[in-house]
Short mmCIF file of C-alpha atoms in Angstrom, two decimals:
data_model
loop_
_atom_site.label_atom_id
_atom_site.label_comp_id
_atom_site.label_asym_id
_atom_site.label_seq_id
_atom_site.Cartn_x
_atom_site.Cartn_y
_atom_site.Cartn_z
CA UNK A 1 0.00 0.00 0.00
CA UNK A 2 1.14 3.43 -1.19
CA UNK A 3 2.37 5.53 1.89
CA UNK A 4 0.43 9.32 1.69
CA UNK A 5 3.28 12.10 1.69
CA UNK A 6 2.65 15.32 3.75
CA UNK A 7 4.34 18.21 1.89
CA UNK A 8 0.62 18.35 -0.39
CA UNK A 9 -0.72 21.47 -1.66
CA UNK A 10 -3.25 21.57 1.12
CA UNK A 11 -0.88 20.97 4.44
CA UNK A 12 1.05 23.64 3.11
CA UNK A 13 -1.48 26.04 2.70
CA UNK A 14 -3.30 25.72 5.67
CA UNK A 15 0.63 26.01 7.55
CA UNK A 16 0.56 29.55 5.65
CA UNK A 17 -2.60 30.79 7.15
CA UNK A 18 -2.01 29.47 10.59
CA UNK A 19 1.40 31.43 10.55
CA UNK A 20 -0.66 34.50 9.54
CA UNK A 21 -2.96 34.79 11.69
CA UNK A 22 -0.90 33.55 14.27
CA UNK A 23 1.77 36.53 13.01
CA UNK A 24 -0.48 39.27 13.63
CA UNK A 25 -2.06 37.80 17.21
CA UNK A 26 1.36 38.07 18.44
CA UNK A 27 2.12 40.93 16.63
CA UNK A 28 -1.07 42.99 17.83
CA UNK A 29 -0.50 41.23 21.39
CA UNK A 30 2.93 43.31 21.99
CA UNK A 31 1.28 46.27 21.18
CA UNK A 32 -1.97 46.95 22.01
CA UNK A 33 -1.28 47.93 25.48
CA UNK A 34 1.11 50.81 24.45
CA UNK A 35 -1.59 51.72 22.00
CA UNK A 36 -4.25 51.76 24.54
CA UNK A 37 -1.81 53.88 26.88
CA UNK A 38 -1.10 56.51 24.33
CA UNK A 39 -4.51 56.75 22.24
CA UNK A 40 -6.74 56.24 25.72
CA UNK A 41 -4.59 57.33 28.50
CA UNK A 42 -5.44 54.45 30.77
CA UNK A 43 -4.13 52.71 33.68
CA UNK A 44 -1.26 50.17 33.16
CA UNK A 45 -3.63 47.48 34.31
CA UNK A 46 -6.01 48.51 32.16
CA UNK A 47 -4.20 48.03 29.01
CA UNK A 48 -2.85 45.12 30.40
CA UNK A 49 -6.50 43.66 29.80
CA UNK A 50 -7.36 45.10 26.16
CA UNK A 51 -4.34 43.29 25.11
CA UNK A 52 -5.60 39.53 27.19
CA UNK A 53 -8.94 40.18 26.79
CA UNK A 54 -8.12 38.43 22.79
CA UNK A 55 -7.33 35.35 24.71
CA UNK A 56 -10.66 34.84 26.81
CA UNK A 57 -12.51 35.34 23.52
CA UNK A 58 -10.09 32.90 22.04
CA UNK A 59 -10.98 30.56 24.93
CA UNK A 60 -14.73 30.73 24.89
CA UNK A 61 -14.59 30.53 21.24
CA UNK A 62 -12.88 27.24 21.13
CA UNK A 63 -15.22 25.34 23.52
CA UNK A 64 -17.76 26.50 20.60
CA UNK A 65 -15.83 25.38 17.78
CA UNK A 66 -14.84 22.26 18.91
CA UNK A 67 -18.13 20.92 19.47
CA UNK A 68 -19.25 22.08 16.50
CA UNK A 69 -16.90 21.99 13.97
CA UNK A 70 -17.61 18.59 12.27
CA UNK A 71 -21.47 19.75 11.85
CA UNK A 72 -20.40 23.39 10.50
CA UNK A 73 -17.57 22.19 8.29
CA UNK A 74 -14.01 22.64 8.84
CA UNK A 75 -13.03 24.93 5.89
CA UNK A 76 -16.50 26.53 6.36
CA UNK A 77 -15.59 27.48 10.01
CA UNK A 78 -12.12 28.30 9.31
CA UNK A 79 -13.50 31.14 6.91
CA UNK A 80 -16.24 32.52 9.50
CA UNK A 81 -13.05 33.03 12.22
CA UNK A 82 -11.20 34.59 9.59
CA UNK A 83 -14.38 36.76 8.91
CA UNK A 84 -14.89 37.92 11.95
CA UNK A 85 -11.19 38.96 12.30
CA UNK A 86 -11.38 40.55 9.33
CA UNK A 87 -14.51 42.13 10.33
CA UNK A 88 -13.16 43.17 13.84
CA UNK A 89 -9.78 44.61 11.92
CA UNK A 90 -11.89 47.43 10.35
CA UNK A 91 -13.11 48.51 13.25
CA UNK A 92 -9.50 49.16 14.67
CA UNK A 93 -9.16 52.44 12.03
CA UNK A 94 -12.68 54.08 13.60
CA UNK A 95 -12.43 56.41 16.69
CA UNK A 96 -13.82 54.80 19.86
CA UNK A 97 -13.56 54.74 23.67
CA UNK A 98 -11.36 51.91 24.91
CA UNK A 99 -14.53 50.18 26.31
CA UNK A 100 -15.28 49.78 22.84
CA UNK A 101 -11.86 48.72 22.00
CA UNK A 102 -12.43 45.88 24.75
CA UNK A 103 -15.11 44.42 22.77
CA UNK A 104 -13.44 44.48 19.18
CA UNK A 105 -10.40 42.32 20.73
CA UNK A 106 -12.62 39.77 22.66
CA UNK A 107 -14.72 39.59 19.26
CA UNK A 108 -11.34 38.92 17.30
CA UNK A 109 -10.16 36.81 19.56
CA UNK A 110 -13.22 34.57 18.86
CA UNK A 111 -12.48 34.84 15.14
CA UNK A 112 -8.89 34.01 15.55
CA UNK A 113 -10.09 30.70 18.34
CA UNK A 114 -12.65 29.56 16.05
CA UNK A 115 -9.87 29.91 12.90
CA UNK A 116 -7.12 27.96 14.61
CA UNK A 117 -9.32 25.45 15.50
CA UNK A 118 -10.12 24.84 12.34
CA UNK A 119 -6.50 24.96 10.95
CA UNK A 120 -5.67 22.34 13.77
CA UNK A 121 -8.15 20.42 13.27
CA UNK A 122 -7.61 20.36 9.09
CA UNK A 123 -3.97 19.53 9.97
CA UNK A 124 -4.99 16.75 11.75
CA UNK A 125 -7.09 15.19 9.09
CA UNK A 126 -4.64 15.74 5.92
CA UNK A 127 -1.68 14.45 8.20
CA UNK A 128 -0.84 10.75 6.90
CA UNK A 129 -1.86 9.01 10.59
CA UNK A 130 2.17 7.45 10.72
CA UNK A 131 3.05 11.06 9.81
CA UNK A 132 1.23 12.73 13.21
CA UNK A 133 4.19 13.43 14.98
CA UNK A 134 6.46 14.82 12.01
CA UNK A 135 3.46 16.73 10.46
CA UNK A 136 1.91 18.20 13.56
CA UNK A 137 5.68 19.43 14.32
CA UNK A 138 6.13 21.53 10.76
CA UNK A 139 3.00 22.66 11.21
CA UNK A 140 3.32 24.27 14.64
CA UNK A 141 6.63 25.83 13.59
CA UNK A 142 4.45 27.84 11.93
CA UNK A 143 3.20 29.28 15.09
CA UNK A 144 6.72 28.93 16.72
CA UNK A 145 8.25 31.37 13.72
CA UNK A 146 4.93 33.86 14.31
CA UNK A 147 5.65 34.43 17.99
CA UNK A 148 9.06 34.94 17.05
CA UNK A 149 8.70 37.67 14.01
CA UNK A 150 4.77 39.00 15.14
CA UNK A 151 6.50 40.91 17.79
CA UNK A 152 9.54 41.99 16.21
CA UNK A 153 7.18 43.44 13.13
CA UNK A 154 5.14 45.73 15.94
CA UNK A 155 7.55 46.68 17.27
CA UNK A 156 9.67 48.22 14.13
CA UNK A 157 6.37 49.88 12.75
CA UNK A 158 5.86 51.53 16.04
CA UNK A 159 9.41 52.88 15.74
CA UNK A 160 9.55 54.00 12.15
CA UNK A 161 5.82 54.45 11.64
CA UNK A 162 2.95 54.49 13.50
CA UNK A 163 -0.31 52.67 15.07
CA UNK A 164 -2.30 52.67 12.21
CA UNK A 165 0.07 50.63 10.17
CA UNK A 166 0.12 48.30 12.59
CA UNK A 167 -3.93 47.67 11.85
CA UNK A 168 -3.14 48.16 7.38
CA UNK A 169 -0.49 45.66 8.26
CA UNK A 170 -2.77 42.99 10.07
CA UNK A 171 -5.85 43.72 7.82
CA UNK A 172 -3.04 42.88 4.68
CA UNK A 173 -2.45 39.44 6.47
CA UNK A 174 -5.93 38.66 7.09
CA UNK A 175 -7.23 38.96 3.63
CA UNK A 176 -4.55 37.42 2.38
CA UNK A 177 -5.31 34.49 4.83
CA UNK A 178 -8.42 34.40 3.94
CA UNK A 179 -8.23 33.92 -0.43
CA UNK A 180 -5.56 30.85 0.70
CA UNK A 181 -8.19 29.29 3.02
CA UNK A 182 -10.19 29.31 -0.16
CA UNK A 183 -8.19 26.98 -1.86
CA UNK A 184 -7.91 24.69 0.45
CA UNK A 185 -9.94 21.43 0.10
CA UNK A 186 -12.35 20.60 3.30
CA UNK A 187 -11.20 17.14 4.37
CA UNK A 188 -14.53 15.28 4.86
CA UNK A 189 -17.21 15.63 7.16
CA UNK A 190 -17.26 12.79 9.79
CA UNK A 191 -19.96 13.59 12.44
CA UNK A 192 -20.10 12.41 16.45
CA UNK A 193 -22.56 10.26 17.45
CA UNK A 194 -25.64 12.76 17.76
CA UNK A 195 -25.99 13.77 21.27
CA UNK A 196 -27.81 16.86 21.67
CA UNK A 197 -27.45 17.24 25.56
CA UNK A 198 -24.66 19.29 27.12
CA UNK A 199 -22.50 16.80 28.63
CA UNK A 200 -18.76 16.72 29.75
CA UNK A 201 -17.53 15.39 26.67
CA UNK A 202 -19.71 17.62 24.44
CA UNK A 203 -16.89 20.25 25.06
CA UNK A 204 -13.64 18.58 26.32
CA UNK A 205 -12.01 15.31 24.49
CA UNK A 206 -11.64 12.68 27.58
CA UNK A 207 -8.99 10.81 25.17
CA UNK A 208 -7.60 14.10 25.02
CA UNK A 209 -7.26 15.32 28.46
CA UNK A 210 -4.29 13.65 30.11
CA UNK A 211 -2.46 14.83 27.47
CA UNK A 212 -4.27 18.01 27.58
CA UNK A 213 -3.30 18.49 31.34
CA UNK A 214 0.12 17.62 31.19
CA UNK A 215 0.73 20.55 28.46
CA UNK A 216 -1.00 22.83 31.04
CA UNK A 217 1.21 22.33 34.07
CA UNK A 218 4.48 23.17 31.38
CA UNK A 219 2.36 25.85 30.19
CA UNK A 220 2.65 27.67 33.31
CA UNK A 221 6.35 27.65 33.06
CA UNK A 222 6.43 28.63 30.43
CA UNK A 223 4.25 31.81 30.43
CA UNK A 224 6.99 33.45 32.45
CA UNK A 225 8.85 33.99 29.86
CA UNK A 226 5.91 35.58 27.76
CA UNK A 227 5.06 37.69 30.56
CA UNK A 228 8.43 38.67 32.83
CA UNK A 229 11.49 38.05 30.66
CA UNK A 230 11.85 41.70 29.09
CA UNK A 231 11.56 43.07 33.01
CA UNK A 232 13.78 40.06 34.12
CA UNK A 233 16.63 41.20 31.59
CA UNK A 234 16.04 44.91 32.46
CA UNK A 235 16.28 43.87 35.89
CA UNK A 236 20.00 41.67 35.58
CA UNK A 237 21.28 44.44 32.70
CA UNK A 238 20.79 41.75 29.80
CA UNK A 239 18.41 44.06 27.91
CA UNK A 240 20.20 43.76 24.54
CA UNK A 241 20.01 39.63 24.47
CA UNK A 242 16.69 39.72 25.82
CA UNK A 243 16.03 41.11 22.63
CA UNK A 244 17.35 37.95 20.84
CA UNK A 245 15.61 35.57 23.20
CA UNK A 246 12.92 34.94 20.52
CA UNK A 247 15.04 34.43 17.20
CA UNK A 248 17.26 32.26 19.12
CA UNK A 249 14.60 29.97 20.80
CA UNK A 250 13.07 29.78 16.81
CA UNK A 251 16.14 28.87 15.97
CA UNK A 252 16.65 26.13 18.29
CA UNK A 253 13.12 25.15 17.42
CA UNK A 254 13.86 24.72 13.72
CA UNK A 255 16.52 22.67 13.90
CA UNK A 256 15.83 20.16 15.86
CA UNK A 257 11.98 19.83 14.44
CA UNK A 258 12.87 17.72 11.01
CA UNK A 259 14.58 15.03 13.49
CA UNK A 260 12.20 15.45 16.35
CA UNK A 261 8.68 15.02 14.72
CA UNK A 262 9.97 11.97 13.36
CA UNK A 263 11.42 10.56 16.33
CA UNK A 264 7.59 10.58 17.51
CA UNK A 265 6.59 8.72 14.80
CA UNK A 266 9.32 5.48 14.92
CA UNK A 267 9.86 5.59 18.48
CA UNK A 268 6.74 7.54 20.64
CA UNK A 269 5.79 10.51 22.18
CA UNK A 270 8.63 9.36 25.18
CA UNK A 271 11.21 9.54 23.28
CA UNK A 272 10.67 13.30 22.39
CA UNK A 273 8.73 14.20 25.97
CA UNK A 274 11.08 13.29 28.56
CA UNK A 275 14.45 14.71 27.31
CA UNK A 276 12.22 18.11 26.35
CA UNK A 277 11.48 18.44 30.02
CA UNK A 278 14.79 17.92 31.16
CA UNK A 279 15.96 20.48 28.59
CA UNK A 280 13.52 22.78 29.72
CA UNK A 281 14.48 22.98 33.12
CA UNK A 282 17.33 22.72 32.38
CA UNK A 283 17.11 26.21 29.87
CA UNK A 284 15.10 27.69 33.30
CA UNK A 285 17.66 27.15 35.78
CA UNK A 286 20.22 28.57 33.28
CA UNK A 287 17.64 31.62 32.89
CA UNK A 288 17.66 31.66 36.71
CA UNK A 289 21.19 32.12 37.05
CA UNK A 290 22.74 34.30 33.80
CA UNK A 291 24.59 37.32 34.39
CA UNK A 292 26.08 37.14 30.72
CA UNK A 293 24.85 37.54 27.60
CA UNK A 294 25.81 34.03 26.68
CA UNK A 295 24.26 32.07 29.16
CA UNK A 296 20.91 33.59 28.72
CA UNK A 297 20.88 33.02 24.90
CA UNK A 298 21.91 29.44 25.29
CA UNK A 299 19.33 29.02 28.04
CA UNK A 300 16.93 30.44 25.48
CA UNK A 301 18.09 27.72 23.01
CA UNK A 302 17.88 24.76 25.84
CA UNK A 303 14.14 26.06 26.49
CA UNK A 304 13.49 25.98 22.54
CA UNK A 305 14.88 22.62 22.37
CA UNK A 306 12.86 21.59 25.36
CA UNK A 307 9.27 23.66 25.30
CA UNK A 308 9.27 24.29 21.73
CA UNK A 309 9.24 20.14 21.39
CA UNK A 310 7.55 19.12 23.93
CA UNK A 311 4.40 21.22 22.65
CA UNK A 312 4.35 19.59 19.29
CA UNK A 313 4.87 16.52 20.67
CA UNK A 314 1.89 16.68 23.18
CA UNK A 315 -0.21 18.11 20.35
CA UNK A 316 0.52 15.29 18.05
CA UNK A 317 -0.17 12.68 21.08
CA UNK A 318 -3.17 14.43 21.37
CA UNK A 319 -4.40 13.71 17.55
CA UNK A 320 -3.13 10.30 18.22
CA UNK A 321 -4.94 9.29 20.64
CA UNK A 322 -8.33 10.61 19.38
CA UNK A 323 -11.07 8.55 17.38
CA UNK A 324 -10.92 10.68 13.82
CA UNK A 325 -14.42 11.95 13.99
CA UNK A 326 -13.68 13.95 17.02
CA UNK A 327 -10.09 15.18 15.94
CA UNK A 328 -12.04 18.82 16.00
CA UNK A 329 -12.80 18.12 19.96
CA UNK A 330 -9.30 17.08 20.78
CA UNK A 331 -7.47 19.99 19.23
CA UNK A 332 -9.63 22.55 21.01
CA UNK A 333 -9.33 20.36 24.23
CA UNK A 334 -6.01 20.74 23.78
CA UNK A 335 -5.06 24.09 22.63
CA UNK A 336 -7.55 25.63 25.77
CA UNK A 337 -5.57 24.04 28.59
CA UNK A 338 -2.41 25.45 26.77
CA UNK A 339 -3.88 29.05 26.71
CA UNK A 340 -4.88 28.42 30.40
CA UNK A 341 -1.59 27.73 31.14
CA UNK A 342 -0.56 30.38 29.39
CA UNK A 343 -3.06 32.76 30.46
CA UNK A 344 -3.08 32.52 34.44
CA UNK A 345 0.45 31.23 34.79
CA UNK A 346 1.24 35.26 34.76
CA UNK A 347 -1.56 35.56 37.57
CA UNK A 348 -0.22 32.82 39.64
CA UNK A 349 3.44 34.04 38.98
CA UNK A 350 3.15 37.79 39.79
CA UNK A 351 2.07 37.06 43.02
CA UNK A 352 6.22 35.11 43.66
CA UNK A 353 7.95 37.89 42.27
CA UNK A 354 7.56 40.24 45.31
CA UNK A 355 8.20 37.71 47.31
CA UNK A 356 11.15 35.51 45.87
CA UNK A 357 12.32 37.67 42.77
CA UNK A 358 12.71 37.20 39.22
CA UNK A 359 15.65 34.86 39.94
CA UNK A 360 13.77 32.79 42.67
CA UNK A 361 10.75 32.51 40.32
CA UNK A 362 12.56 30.90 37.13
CA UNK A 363 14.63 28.73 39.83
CA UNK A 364 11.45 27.61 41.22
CA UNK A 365 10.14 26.96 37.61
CA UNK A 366 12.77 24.89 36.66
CA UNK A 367 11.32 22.29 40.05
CA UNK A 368 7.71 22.53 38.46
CA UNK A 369 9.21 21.30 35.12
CA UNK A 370 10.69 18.39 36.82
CA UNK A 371 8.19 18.09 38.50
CA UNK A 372 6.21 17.46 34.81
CA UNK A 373 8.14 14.49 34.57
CA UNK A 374 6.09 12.15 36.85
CA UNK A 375 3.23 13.69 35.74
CA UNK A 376 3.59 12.97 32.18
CA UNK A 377 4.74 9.30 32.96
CA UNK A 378 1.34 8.93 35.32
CA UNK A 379 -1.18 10.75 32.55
CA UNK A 380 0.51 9.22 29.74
CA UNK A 381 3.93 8.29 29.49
CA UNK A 382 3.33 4.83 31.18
CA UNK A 383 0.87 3.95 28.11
CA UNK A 384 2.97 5.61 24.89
CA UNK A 385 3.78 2.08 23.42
CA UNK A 386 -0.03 1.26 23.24
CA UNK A 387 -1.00 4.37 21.44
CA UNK A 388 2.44 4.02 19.50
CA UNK A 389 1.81 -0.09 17.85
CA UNK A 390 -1.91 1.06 18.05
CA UNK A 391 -1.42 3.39 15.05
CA UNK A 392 0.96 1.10 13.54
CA UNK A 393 -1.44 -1.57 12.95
#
């Protein structure tokens, strides 16, 4: 039997548009609290929300999508989010109150939840099943690269323009996004069992959710370094390779993913998951304890080489272990306890900073990573050979 490949015309295409409108979240993420400062005058904390407030629409919009998703259509639902971002984009050019600008970002960030879900979920079903671990890696580099360049572009057209190309520049990206969805082929429709109650698993993928809450707990690590490492390297003098921290943990990312994903593949999700959470504590007790320009940037490269692929590796183990029908379920199971992590980690976190430091805080981190390991072994670890001959035979 002919083996399927995975660089088609559709995996790449969909890989495109996830970049983009992962691109300009990030990229509008980084700067919508200055914005909010300067155009509205409001309190830190404030704009501090108008920039998260994307995320809890993200959030509530992929409990949606995931449930309904196979009923809608995946390529039908990927073009509604990108609608509605599209939609909400506009809106950034009129003069409003920043009330007003509240609502626009929790209405993108449905779009953009209810677009990635689809993309992930597409993925999923175009990915040759002994492929899972190699394709779901290439295709989250996409996402990897975004967070990467998304804030690097915001921050060089604040500098050398202004605000409003910030919104020409994301409303570019969207419609562009948007024709390449088009041309996409919508895998097949392959509805749930018809269960019209609201039950548990009407929302959240129980095959899904070890893996699901594994990701969280090394989610929360790793939103420390979304949220605190710019003060942390104005706070040890490293300012000018906190700057690089991004390109280099890309970097790191990219190499490694053409021999990781496929590692997943022959040997299971062990063979990529444990030695990425050593790596990544390791990278965090190396953050801990830089005072030079050259440990931080290879602790940003350890944490690449550990986070970066230990995410697509859970995500992929997630697919895996999913009946096909509810692939849709499973990715939004998944990616919503990763944007927990990521979004209260910073809550959680900002309450050990006054108390320990910066320093005490990423040393601390680097125990709950280890602390990941047992975790992972007890939620799923201790069963990766059944899921790996499972999808062999």
């Amino acid at each position: 039997m002919k083996k399927e490949g995975l660089w088609t015309k559709d995996f790449i295409s969909i890989s495109v548009v996830n970049f983009g409108l992962m691109l300009s979240m990030y990229l509008l993420l980084v700067t919508m609290a200055p914005y909010a400062i300067e155009k509205y005058s409001v309190s830190v904390s404030t704009a501090g929300l108008v920039a998260s407030i994307f995320i809890i629409g993200a959030l509530m919009s992929r409990l949606f999508a995931g449930r309904q998703i196979e009923s809608v259509g995946n390529k039908k639902m990927l073009m509604i989010g990108i609608a509605i971002y599209i939609m909400m984009t506009f809106f950034y050019f009129i003069p409003t109150n920043v009330f007003a600008l509240m609502a626009i970002r929790f209405l993108q960030g449905i779009g953009v939840g209810m677009a990635t879900t689809a993309t992930g979920t597409i993925v999923g079903k175009i990915i040759p099943p002994h492929k899972y671990g190699e394709g779901i890696g290439y295709f989250s580099l996409s996402a990897v690269l975004a967070a990467a360049i998304g804030p690097l572009i915001g921050v060089a057209l604040i500098e050398h323009i202004n605000y409003t190309s910030i919104f020409v520049f994301s409303l570019v990206v969207g419609i562009v996004s948007l024709i390449i969805s088009i041309l996409v082929d919508s895998p097949a429709k392959e509805l749930m069992s018809s269960n019209k109650r609201f039950t548990f698993s009407s929302f959240i993928e129980p095959k899904a959710l070890p893996i699901s809450i594994s990701i969280f707990v090394i989610a929360l690590g790793y939103s420390s370094i979304l949220s605190f490492i710019t003060a942390y390297t104005a706070e040890i003098d490293l300012v000018e390779a906190g700057s690089f921290y991004f390109l280099v943990y890309a970097l790191s990312i990219m190499i490694s993913r053409p021999f990781t994903g496929k590692l997943v593949d022959l040997k299971g999700g062990n063979s990529v998951a444990y030695p990425g959470l050593i790596l990544f504590a390791i990278g965090m007790f190396l953050i801990s304890q830089a005072h030079t320009s050259f440990v931080f940037l290879i602790a940003s490269a350890f944490i690449g080489l550990g986070y970066g692929n230990f995410q697509s590796c859970t995500q992929s183990l997630a697919i895996k272990v999913t009946p096909r029908e509810r692939i849709g379920l499973a990715t939004s199971t998944y990616l919503v306890f990763l944007e927990l992590g990521i979004g209260f980690g910073p809550f959680i976190l900002g309450c050990l900073v006054p108390l320990i430091g910066y320093r005490g805080m990423y040393l601390s981190l680097a125990g709950l990573i280890m602390m990941g390991i047992p975790i992972y072994y007890l939620l799923h670890g201790r069963k990766d050979k059944e899921v790996l001959f499972s999808k062999m035979t």
